[in-house]
């Protein structure tokens, strides 16, 4: 196993971003400290042919382009301070009201106008006998995107010989705030040869948060017998939903143990991903709204180009006292872990 570094490009303010490549005998994973973005995961199929299985770009300038930012799908990025939606951008903490940016219909999404996906993280390489990794750190100032508290965020990516990509999240604050971090990689196990509608998904989730216009009602409802039932493997397009899925599934994980949350597989490639997490939920987004971009004169991506498996606390948790809390107080440590295990059969 090894990790290498090269320059990825220059930000508009003149700062330089780096690209880090983590490799073992099977996988090659590219991560930039801009947005803590996973830009590529090269993985063999059952015939030994290697393709990139995530949506991403090979140039920093593309992530900063007007075309990408106009409809930003958050390819591969760490999302924060608050992943998913906050209804109407309204937040109350310890009796004080905060009004957040409205950037998704009438709601606040993924940390606001300039969330962690657009920040340059400090980077430190990690190497040991059994893994290589990357420690990415960012200090989110009090008032950034109108969130309270100076929030110190650390994201640690690790790759081991068992083809486990670990993502460990830590955060500390000096003022009570809210935190809900996740990774927004879109997977396509065909290597981009086809869309993801024939992928199979299985989730260890018998419940989900009931939604109205992407905002939870506060009710937790069973999935069995509905179009949201992935308790046994099912093709993503099996129910023929017009715009696919963009829903939060609930795990029985009140103690925050590291559990097998779900499995994504694709028959023709033989590729499979097992997702383990300490989080209580996962947003499954099948990418209906992914734009079609023009890259070097060629059309790329578009609807259903990838599926995001965003381990998280529930959307709009700040307005539902019965949901697992997303509040973080001074002296506490936000500590969550997700593992994506890559398998070829």
CSV table of N, CA and C in Angstrom, one decimal, residues 152-306:
chain,number,residue,atom,x,y,z
A,152,UNK,N,-14.3,22.8,14.8
A,152,UNK,CA,-13.1,22.2,14.3
A,152,UNK,C,-13.5,20.8,13.7
A,153,UNK,N,-13.3,20.6,12.5
A,153,UNK,CA,-13.7,19.4,11.8
A,153,UNK,C,-12.5,18.6,11.3
A,154,UNK,N,-12.6,17.3,11.5
A,154,UNK,CA,-11.5,16.4,11.0
A,154,UNK,C,-12.2,15.2,10.3
A,155,UNK,N,-11.7,15.0,9.1
A,155,UNK,CA,-12.2,13.8,8.3
A,155,UNK,C,-10.9,13.0,8.0
A,156,UNK,N,-11.0,11.7,8.4
A,156,UNK,CA,-9.8,10.8,8.1
A,156,UNK,C,-10.3,9.7,7.2
A,157,UNK,N,-9.7,9.7,6.0
A,157,UNK,CA,-9.8,8.6,5.0
A,157,UNK,C,-8.7,7.6,5.2
A,158,UNK,N,-9.1,6.3,5.2
A,158,UNK,CA,-8.1,5.2,5.3
A,158,UNK,C,-8.4,4.1,4.3
A,159,UNK,N,-7.4,3.5,3.8
A,159,UNK,CA,-7.5,2.3,2.9
A,159,UNK,C,-6.6,1.2,3.4
A,160,UNK,N,-7.2,0.0,3.6
A,160,UNK,CA,-6.4,-1.1,4.0
A,160,UNK,C,-6.3,-2.2,3.0
A,161,UNK,N,-5.7,-3.3,3.3
A,161,UNK,CA,-5.5,-4.4,2.4
A,161,UNK,C,-6.8,-5.2,2.1
A,162,UNK,N,-7.8,-5.0,2.9
A,162,UNK,CA,-9.1,-5.7,2.7
A,162,UNK,C,-10.1,-4.9,1.9
A,163,UNK,N,-9.5,-3.8,1.2
A,163,UNK,CA,-10.3,-3.0,0.3
A,163,UNK,C,-11.5,-2.3,1.1
A,164,UNK,N,-11.2,-1.9,2.3
A,164,UNK,CA,-12.1,-1.1,3.1
A,164,UNK,C,-11.6,0.4,3.0
A,165,UNK,N,-12.5,1.2,2.5
A,165,UNK,CA,-12.3,2.7,2.5
A,165,UNK,C,-13.1,3.2,3.8
A,166,UNK,N,-12.3,3.6,4.8
A,166,UNK,CA,-12.9,4.1,6.0
A,166,UNK,C,-13.0,5.6,6.0
A,167,UNK,N,-14.1,6.2,6.5
A,167,UNK,CA,-14.2,7.6,6.7
A,167,UNK,C,-14.6,7.9,8.1
A,168,UNK,N,-13.7,8.5,8.9
A,168,UNK,CA,-13.9,8.8,10.3
A,168,UNK,C,-14.1,10.3,10.4
A,169,UNK,N,-15.2,10.7,11.0
A,169,UNK,CA,-15.5,12.1,11.2
A,169,UNK,C,-15.4,12.5,12.7
A,170,UNK,N,-14.7,13.6,12.9
A,170,UNK,CA,-14.7,14.2,14.2
A,170,UNK,C,-15.0,15.7,14.1
A,171,UNK,N,-15.7,16.2,15.2
A,171,UNK,CA,-15.9,17.7,15.3
A,171,UNK,C,-16.0,18.1,16.7
A,172,UNK,N,-15.5,19.3,17.0
A,172,UNK,CA,-15.6,19.9,18.3
A,172,UNK,C,-16.0,21.4,18.1
A,173,UNK,N,-16.7,21.9,19.1
A,173,UNK,CA,-17.2,23.3,19.0
A,173,UNK,C,-17.0,24.1,20.3
A,174,UNK,N,-17.0,25.4,20.2
A,174,UNK,CA,-16.9,26.2,21.4
A,174,UNK,C,-18.2,26.9,21.8
A,175,UNK,N,-19.2,26.6,21.0
A,175,UNK,CA,-20.6,27.1,21.2
A,175,UNK,C,-21.6,26.0,20.7
A,176,UNK,N,-22.7,25.9,21.4
A,176,UNK,CA,-23.6,24.8,21.0
A,176,UNK,C,-24.1,25.1,19.5
A,177,UNK,N,-24.0,24.0,18.7
A,177,UNK,CA,-24.3,24.1,17.3
A,177,UNK,C,-24.9,22.8,16.8
A,178,UNK,N,-25.1,22.7,15.5
A,178,UNK,CA,-25.6,21.4,15.0
A,178,UNK,C,-24.6,20.9,13.9
A,179,UNK,N,-24.4,19.6,13.9
A,179,UNK,CA,-23.5,19.0,13.0
A,179,UNK,C,-24.1,17.7,12.4
A,180,UNK,N,-24.0,17.5,11.1
A,180,UNK,CA,-24.4,16.3,10.4
A,180,UNK,C,-23.6,16.1,9.2
A,181,UNK,N,-22.5,15.4,9.3
A,181,UNK,CA,-21.5,15.2,8.3
A,181,UNK,C,-21.8,13.9,7.5
A,182,UNK,N,-21.5,14.0,6.2
A,182,UNK,CA,-21.6,12.8,5.4
A,182,UNK,C,-20.7,12.9,4.1
A,183,UNK,N,-20.6,11.8,3.4
A,183,UNK,CA,-19.9,11.9,2.1
A,183,UNK,C,-20.9,11.7,1.0
A,184,UNK,N,-20.7,12.5,-0.1
A,184,UNK,CA,-21.7,12.5,-1.2
A,184,UNK,C,-21.1,11.9,-2.5
A,185,UNK,N,-20.4,10.8,-2.3
A,185,UNK,CA,-20.0,10.1,-3.5
A,185,UNK,C,-21.2,9.4,-4.2
A,186,UNK,N,-21.1,9.4,-5.6
A,186,UNK,CA,-22.1,8.7,-6.4
A,186,UNK,C,-21.4,7.5,-7.0
A,187,UNK,N,-21.9,6.3,-6.7
A,187,UNK,CA,-21.3,5.1,-7.2
A,187,UNK,C,-22.0,4.6,-8.5
A,188,UNK,N,-21.2,4.1,-9.4
A,188,UNK,CA,-21.7,3.5,-10.6
A,188,UNK,C,-20.8,2.3,-10.9
A,189,UNK,N,-21.3,1.1,-10.6
A,189,UNK,CA,-20.5,-0.1,-10.6
A,189,UNK,C,-20.2,-0.6,-12.0
A,190,UNK,N,-20.9,-0.1,-13.0
A,190,UNK,CA,-20.6,-0.4,-14.4
A,190,UNK,C,-19.4,0.4,-14.9
A,191,UNK,N,-18.8,1.3,-14.1
A,191,UNK,CA,-17.7,2.1,-14.5
A,191,UNK,C,-18.2,3.2,-15.4
A,192,UNK,N,-19.5,3.5,-15.4
A,192,UNK,CA,-20.0,4.6,-16.3
A,192,UNK,C,-20.5,4.1,-17.6
A,193,UNK,N,-20.4,2.8,-17.9
A,193,UNK,CA,-20.8,2.2,-19.1
A,193,UNK,C,-22.4,2.3,-19.3
A,194,UNK,N,-23.1,2.3,-18.2
A,194,UNK,CA,-24.5,2.3,-18.2
A,194,UNK,C,-25.0,3.1,-17.0
A,195,UNK,N,-26.3,3.4,-16.9
A,195,UNK,CA,-26.7,4.1,-15.6
A,195,UNK,C,-26.9,3.1,-14.5
A,196,UNK,N,-27.4,3.5,-13.4
A,196,UNK,CA,-27.4,2.7,-12.2
A,196,UNK,C,-28.8,2.0,-12.0
A,197,UNK,N,-29.7,2.1,-12.9
A,197,UNK,CA,-31.0,1.5,-12.7
A,197,UNK,C,-31.1,0.0,-12.6
A,198,UNK,N,-30.1,-0.7,-13.1
A,198,UNK,CA,-30.1,-2.1,-13.0
A,198,UNK,C,-29.2,-2.6,-11.8
A,199,UNK,N,-28.6,-1.7,-11.1
A,199,UNK,CA,-27.9,-2.1,-9.8
A,199,UNK,C,-29.0,-2.6,-8.8
A,200,UNK,N,-28.5,-3.5,-8.0
A,200,UNK,CA,-29.3,-4.1,-6.9
A,200,UNK,C,-28.9,-3.5,-5.6
A,201,UNK,N,-29.9,-3.2,-4.8
A,201,UNK,CA,-29.7,-2.6,-3.5
A,201,UNK,C,-30.4,-3.4,-2.4
A,202,UNK,N,-29.7,-3.6,-1.3
A,202,UNK,CA,-30.3,-4.2,-0.1
A,202,UNK,C,-29.9,-3.4,1.1
A,203,UNK,N,-30.9,-3.1,1.9
A,203,UNK,CA,-30.7,-2.3,3.1
A,203,UNK,C,-31.2,-3.0,4.3
A,204,UNK,N,-30.4,-2.9,5.4
A,204,UNK,CA,-30.9,-3.4,6.7
A,204,UNK,C,-31.7,-2.3,7.4
A,205,UNK,N,-32.8,-1.9,6.7
A,205,UNK,CA,-33.7,-0.9,7.2
A,205,UNK,C,-35.1,-1.3,7.0
A,206,UNK,N,-35.8,-1.5,8.0
A,206,UNK,CA,-37.3,-1.8,7.9
A,206,UNK,C,-38.1,-0.6,8.0
A,207,UNK,N,-37.5,0.6,8.3
A,207,UNK,CA,-38.3,1.8,8.5
A,207,UNK,C,-37.6,3.0,7.7
A,208,UNK,N,-38.3,4.1,7.6
A,208,UNK,CA,-37.8,5.3,6.9
A,208,UNK,C,-38.5,6.5,7.6
A,209,UNK,N,-38.0,7.7,7.3
A,209,UNK,CA,-38.6,8.9,7.8
A,209,UNK,C,-39.7,9.3,6.7
A,210,UNK,N,-40.9,9.4,7.1
A,210,UNK,CA,-42.0,9.8,6.2
A,210,UNK,C,-41.7,11.3,5.8
A,211,UNK,N,-41.8,11.6,4.5
A,211,UNK,CA,-41.5,12.9,4.0
A,211,UNK,C,-42.7,13.5,3.2
A,212,UNK,N,-42.7,14.8,3.3
A,212,UNK,CA,-43.5,15.6,2.4
A,212,UNK,C,-42.6,16.7,1.8
A,213,UNK,N,-42.5,16.6,0.5
A,213,UNK,CA,-41.6,17.5,-0.3
A,213,UNK,C,-40.2,17.5,0.3
A,214,UNK,N,-39.7,16.4,0.6
A,214,UNK,CA,-38.3,16.1,1.0
A,214,UNK,C,-38.0,16.5,2.5
A,215,UNK,N,-39.1,16.9,3.2
A,215,UNK,CA,-38.9,17.3,4.6
A,215,UNK,C,-39.7,16.3,5.5
A,216,UNK,N,-39.0,15.7,6.5
A,216,UNK,CA,-39.7,14.7,7.4
A,216,UNK,C,-40.9,15.3,8.1
A,217,UNK,N,-41.9,14.5,8.2
A,217,UNK,CA,-43.1,14.9,8.9
A,217,UNK,C,-42.9,14.6,10.4
A,218,UNK,N,-41.9,13.9,10.8
A,218,UNK,CA,-41.7,13.5,12.2
A,218,UNK,C,-42.1,12.0,12.4
A,219,UNK,N,-42.8,11.4,11.5
A,219,UNK,CA,-43.2,10.0,11.7
A,219,UNK,C,-42.1,9.1,11.1
A,220,UNK,N,-41.9,7.9,11.7
A,220,UNK,CA,-41.1,6.9,11.2
A,220,UNK,C,-42.0,5.8,10.8
A,221,UNK,N,-42.0,5.4,9.5
A,221,UNK,CA,-42.9,4.5,8.9
A,221,UNK,C,-42.3,3.2,8.4
A,222,UNK,N,-43.0,2.1,8.4
A,222,UNK,CA,-42.4,0.8,7.9
A,222,UNK,C,-42.3,0.8,6.4
A,223,UNK,N,-41.3,0.1,5.9
A,223,UNK,CA,-41.1,0.1,4.4
A,223,UNK,C,-41.6,-1.2,3.8
A,224,UNK,N,-41.9,-2.2,4.7
A,224,UNK,CA,-42.3,-3.6,4.2
A,224,UNK,C,-43.6,-3.4,3.4
A,225,UNK,N,-43.5,-4.0,2.2
A,225,UNK,CA,-44.7,-4.0,1.3
A,225,UNK,C,-44.9,-2.7,0.5
A,226,UNK,N,-43.9,-1.8,0.6
A,226,UNK,CA,-44.0,-0.5,-0.1
A,226,UNK,C,-42.9,-0.5,-1.2
A,227,UNK,N,-42.9,0.6,-2.0
A,227,UNK,CA,-41.8,0.8,-3.0
A,227,UNK,C,-40.5,1.0,-2.4
A,228,UNK,N,-40.5,1.3,-1.1
A,228,UNK,CA,-39.2,1.6,-0.4
A,228,UNK,C,-38.6,0.4,0.3
A,229,UNK,N,-39.2,-0.8,0.0
A,229,UNK,CA,-38.7,-2.0,0.7
A,229,UNK,C,-37.5,-2.6,0.0
A,230,UNK,N,-36.3,-2.4,0.6
A,230,UNK,CA,-35.1,-3.0,0.1
A,230,UNK,C,-34.5,-4.0,1.2
A,231,UNK,N,-35.4,-4.6,1.9
A,231,UNK,CA,-35.0,-5.6,3.0
A,231,UNK,C,-34.5,-6.8,2.3
A,232,UNK,N,-34.7,-7.1,1.1
A,232,UNK,CA,-34.0,-8.1,0.3
A,232,UNK,C,-33.6,-7.4,-1.0
A,233,UNK,N,-32.6,-8.0,-1.7
A,233,UNK,CA,-32.0,-7.3,-2.8
A,233,UNK,C,-33.1,-7.0,-3.9
A,234,UNK,N,-33.0,-5.8,-4.4
A,234,UNK,CA,-34.0,-5.4,-5.4
A,234,UNK,C,-33.4,-4.4,-6.4
A,235,UNK,N,-33.7,-4.5,-7.7
A,235,UNK,CA,-33.1,-3.6,-8.6
A,235,UNK,C,-33.7,-2.2,-8.3
A,236,UNK,N,-32.9,-1.2,-8.6
A,236,UNK,CA,-33.2,0.2,-8.2
A,236,UNK,C,-34.5,0.6,-9.0
A,237,UNK,N,-34.6,0.1,-10.3
A,237,UNK,CA,-35.7,0.5,-11.1
A,237,UNK,C,-36.9,-0.4,-11.1
A,238,UNK,N,-36.9,-1.3,-10.1
A,238,UNK,CA,-37.9,-2.3,-10.0
A,238,UNK,C,-39.3,-1.8,-9.9
A,239,UNK,N,-39.5,-0.6,-9.2
A,239,UNK,CA,-40.8,-0.1,-9.0
A,239,UNK,C,-41.2,1.0,-10.0
A,240,UNK,N,-40.3,1.3,-10.9
A,240,UNK,CA,-40.6,2.2,-12.0
A,240,UNK,C,-40.9,3.6,-11.6
A,241,UNK,N,-40.3,4.1,-10.4
A,241,UNK,CA,-40.6,5.4,-10.0
A,241,UNK,C,-40.1,6.5,-11.0
A,242,UNK,N,-40.9,7.5,-11.2
A,242,UNK,CA,-40.6,8.5,-12.2
A,242,UNK,C,-39.3,9.2,-12.0
A,243,UNK,N,-39.0,9.5,-10.7
A,243,UNK,CA,-37.8,10.2,-10.4
A,243,UNK,C,-36.9,9.5,-9.4
A,244,UNK,N,-37.1,8.2,-9.3
A,244,UNK,CA,-36.2,7.4,-8.5
A,244,UNK,C,-36.4,7.7,-7.0
A,245,UNK,N,-35.3,7.5,-6.3
A,245,UNK,CA,-35.3,7.6,-4.8
A,245,UNK,C,-34.5,8.8,-4.4
A,246,UNK,N,-34.9,9.5,-3.3
A,246,UNK,CA,-34.2,10.5,-2.6
A,246,UNK,C,-34.8,10.5,-1.2
A,247,UNK,N,-34.5,9.5,-0.4
A,247,UNK,CA,-35.2,9.2,0.8
A,247,UNK,C,-34.2,8.7,1.9
A,248,UNK,N,-34.6,9.0,3.2
A,248,UNK,CA,-33.8,8.6,4.3
A,248,UNK,C,-34.3,7.4,5.0
A,249,UNK,N,-33.5,6.3,5.0
A,249,UNK,CA,-33.8,5.1,5.6
A,249,UNK,C,-33.3,5.0,7.0
A,250,UNK,N,-34.0,4.4,7.9
A,250,UNK,CA,-33.7,4.4,9.3
A,250,UNK,C,-33.2,3.0,9.8
A,251,UNK,N,-32.1,3.0,10.5
A,251,UNK,CA,-31.5,1.8,11.0
A,251,UNK,C,-31.8,1.6,12.5
A,252,UNK,N,-31.9,0.4,12.9
A,252,UNK,CA,-32.0,0.1,14.4
A,252,UNK,C,-30.6,0.2,15.0
A,253,UNK,N,-30.2,1.4,15.2
A,253,UNK,CA,-28.8,1.5,15.7
A,253,UNK,C,-28.7,2.7,16.7
A,254,UNK,N,-29.5,2.5,17.7
A,254,UNK,CA,-29.6,3.6,18.8
A,254,UNK,C,-28.3,3.7,19.6
A,255,UNK,N,-27.5,2.6,19.6
A,255,UNK,CA,-26.3,2.7,20.4
A,255,UNK,C,-25.1,3.2,19.6
A,256,UNK,N,-25.3,3.4,18.3
A,256,UNK,CA,-24.2,3.9,17.5
A,256,UNK,C,-23.1,2.9,17.2
A,257,UNK,N,-23.5,1.6,17.1
A,257,UNK,CA,-22.5,0.6,16.8
A,257,UNK,C,-22.2,0.6,15.3
A,258,UNK,N,-21.1,0.0,14.9
A,258,UNK,CA,-20.7,-0.1,13.5
A,258,UNK,C,-21.5,-1.3,12.9
A,259,UNK,N,-22.5,-1.0,12.1
A,259,UNK,CA,-23.4,-2.0,11.6
A,259,UNK,C,-23.3,-2.1,10.1
A,260,UNK,N,-23.7,-3.2,9.5
A,260,UNK,CA,-23.8,-3.4,8.1
A,260,UNK,C,-25.1,-2.7,7.7
A,261,UNK,N,-25.0,-1.6,7.0
A,261,UNK,CA,-26.2,-0.8,6.6
A,261,UNK,C,-26.9,-1.3,5.3
A,262,UNK,N,-26.0,-1.7,4.4
A,262,UNK,CA,-26.6,-2.1,3.1
A,262,UNK,C,-25.6,-2.6,2.2
A,263,UNK,N,-26.0,-3.1,1.0
A,263,UNK,CA,-25.1,-3.6,0.0
A,263,UNK,C,-25.6,-3.2,-1.4
A,264,UNK,N,-24.7,-2.7,-2.2
A,264,UNK,CA,-25.0,-2.3,-3.6
A,264,UNK,C,-24.2,-3.2,-4.5
A,265,UNK,N,-24.9,-3.8,-5.5
A,265,UNK,CA,-24.2,-4.7,-6.4
A,265,UNK,C,-24.7,-4.5,-7.8
A,266,UNK,N,-23.8,-5.0,-8.8
A,266,UNK,CA,-24.2,-4.9,-10.2
A,266,UNK,C,-23.7,-6.2,-10.9
A,267,UNK,N,-24.6,-6.9,-11.4
A,267,UNK,CA,-24.3,-8.3,-11.9
A,267,UNK,C,-23.3,-8.4,-13.0
A,268,UNK,N,-23.4,-7.5,-14.0
A,268,UNK,CA,-22.5,-7.7,-15.2
A,268,UNK,C,-21.1,-7.5,-14.9
A,269,UNK,N,-20.8,-6.6,-13.9
A,269,UNK,CA,-19.4,-6.3,-13.5
A,269,UNK,C,-18.9,-7.2,-12.4
A,270,UNK,N,-19.8,-7.7,-11.7
A,270,UNK,CA,-19.4,-8.5,-10.5
A,270,UNK,C,-19.0,-7.7,-9.3
A,271,UNK,N,-19.2,-6.4,-9.4
A,271,UNK,CA,-18.7,-5.5,-8.3
A,271,UNK,C,-19.8,-5.3,-7.3
A,272,UNK,N,-19.4,-5.1,-6.0
A,272,UNK,CA,-20.3,-5.0,-4.9
A,272,UNK,C,-19.6,-4.1,-3.9
A,273,UNK,N,-20.5,-3.3,-3.2
A,273,UNK,CA,-20.0,-2.4,-2.1
A,273,UNK,C,-20.9,-2.7,-0.9
A,274,UNK,N,-20.2,-3.1,0.2
A,274,UNK,CA,-20.9,-3.2,1.5
A,274,UNK,C,-20.7,-1.9,2.3
A,275,UNK,N,-21.8,-1.3,2.9
A,275,UNK,CA,-21.7,-0.1,3.6
A,275,UNK,C,-21.9,-0.3,5.1
A,276,UNK,N,-20.9,0.0,5.9
A,276,UNK,CA,-21.0,-0.1,7.3
A,276,UNK,C,-21.0,1.3,7.9
A,277,UNK,N,-21.7,1.5,9.0
A,277,UNK,CA,-21.8,2.9,9.6
A,277,UNK,C,-22.2,2.8,11.0
A,278,UNK,N,-21.8,3.9,11.7
A,278,UNK,CA,-22.3,4.1,13.1
A,278,UNK,C,-23.5,5.1,13.1
A,279,UNK,N,-23.9,5.6,11.9
A,279,UNK,CA,-25.0,6.5,11.8
A,279,UNK,C,-26.3,5.9,11.9
A,280,UNK,N,-27.4,6.6,12.3
A,280,UNK,CA,-28.7,6.1,12.5
A,280,UNK,C,-29.5,6.0,11.2
A,281,UNK,N,-29.0,6.6,10.1
A,281,UNK,CA,-29.8,6.6,8.9
A,281,UNK,C,-28.9,6.7,7.6
A,282,UNK,N,-29.5,6.6,6.5
A,282,UNK,CA,-28.8,6.8,5.2
A,282,UNK,C,-29.8,7.3,4.2
A,283,UNK,N,-29.3,8.4,3.5
A,283,UNK,CA,-30.1,8.9,2.4
A,283,UNK,C,-29.7,8.2,1.1
A,284,UNK,N,-30.7,7.6,0.5
A,284,UNK,CA,-30.4,6.9,-0.8
A,284,UNK,C,-30.9,7.8,-1.9
A,285,UNK,N,-30.0,8.3,-2.7
A,285,UNK,CA,-30.4,9.2,-3.8
A,285,UNK,C,-29.9,8.6,-5.1
A,286,UNK,N,-30.8,8.3,-6.0
A,286,UNK,CA,-30.5,7.6,-7.2
A,286,UNK,C,-30.1,8.6,-8.4
A,287,UNK,N,-30.0,9.9,-8.1
A,287,UNK,CA,-29.3,10.8,-9.0
A,287,UNK,C,-30.2,11.3,-10.2
A,288,UNK,N,-31.5,11.3,-10.0
A,288,UNK,CA,-32.3,11.8,-11.1
A,288,UNK,C,-31.9,13.2,-11.5
A,289,UNK,N,-31.5,14.1,-10.6
A,289,UNK,CA,-31.2,15.5,-10.9
A,289,UNK,C,-29.7,15.7,-11.3
A,290,UNK,N,-29.0,14.7,-11.4
A,290,UNK,CA,-27.6,14.9,-11.9
A,290,UNK,C,-27.6,15.5,-13.3
A,291,UNK,N,-26.9,16.6,-13.4
A,291,UNK,CA,-26.9,17.3,-14.8
A,291,UNK,C,-26.0,16.5,-15.7
A,292,UNK,N,-26.2,16.8,-17.0
A,292,UNK,CA,-25.3,16.3,-18.0
A,292,UNK,C,-24.3,17.5,-18.3
A,293,UNK,N,-23.0,17.2,-18.0
A,293,UNK,CA,-22.0,18.2,-18.2
A,293,UNK,C,-21.2,18.0,-19.5
A,294,UNK,N,-20.7,19.1,-20.0
A,294,UNK,CA,-19.8,19.0,-21.2
A,294,UNK,C,-18.4,19.1,-20.7
A,295,UNK,N,-17.7,17.9,-20.8
A,295,UNK,CA,-16.3,17.8,-20.4
A,295,UNK,C,-15.4,17.6,-21.6
A,296,UNK,N,-14.5,18.5,-21.8
A,296,UNK,CA,-13.6,18.4,-23.0
A,296,UNK,C,-14.3,18.1,-24.3
A,297,UNK,N,-15.5,18.8,-24.4
A,297,UNK,CA,-16.3,18.7,-25.6
A,297,UNK,C,-17.2,17.5,-25.7
A,298,UNK,N,-17.2,16.7,-24.6
A,298,UNK,CA,-18.1,15.5,-24.6
A,298,UNK,C,-19.1,15.6,-23.5
A,299,UNK,N,-20.3,15.1,-23.8
A,299,UNK,CA,-21.4,15.0,-22.8
A,299,UNK,C,-21.1,13.9,-21.8
A,300,UNK,N,-21.2,14.2,-20.5
A,300,UNK,CA,-20.9,13.2,-19.5
A,300,UNK,C,-21.9,13.3,-18.3
A,301,UNK,N,-22.2,12.2,-17.7
A,301,UNK,CA,-23.1,12.0,-16.6
A,301,UNK,C,-24.6,12.3,-17.0
A,302,UNK,N,-25.4,12.9,-16.2
A,302,UNK,CA,-26.8,13.0,-16.5
A,302,UNK,C,-27.6,12.1,-15.5
A,303,UNK,N,-29.0,12.2,-15.6
A,303,UNK,CA,-29.8,11.4,-14.7
A,303,UNK,C,-29.4,10.0,-14.5
A,304,UNK,N,-29.4,9.5,-13.3
A,304,UNK,CA,-29.1,8.1,-12.9
A,304,UNK,C,-27.7,7.7,-13.2
A,305,UNK,N,-26.8,8.7,-13.4
A,305,UNK,CA,-25.4,8.4,-13.6
A,305,UNK,C,-24.7,7.8,-12.4
A,306,UNK,N,-25.3,7.9,-11.2
A,306,UNK,CA,-24.7,7.4,-10.0
A,306,UNK,C,-25.7,7.3,-8.9
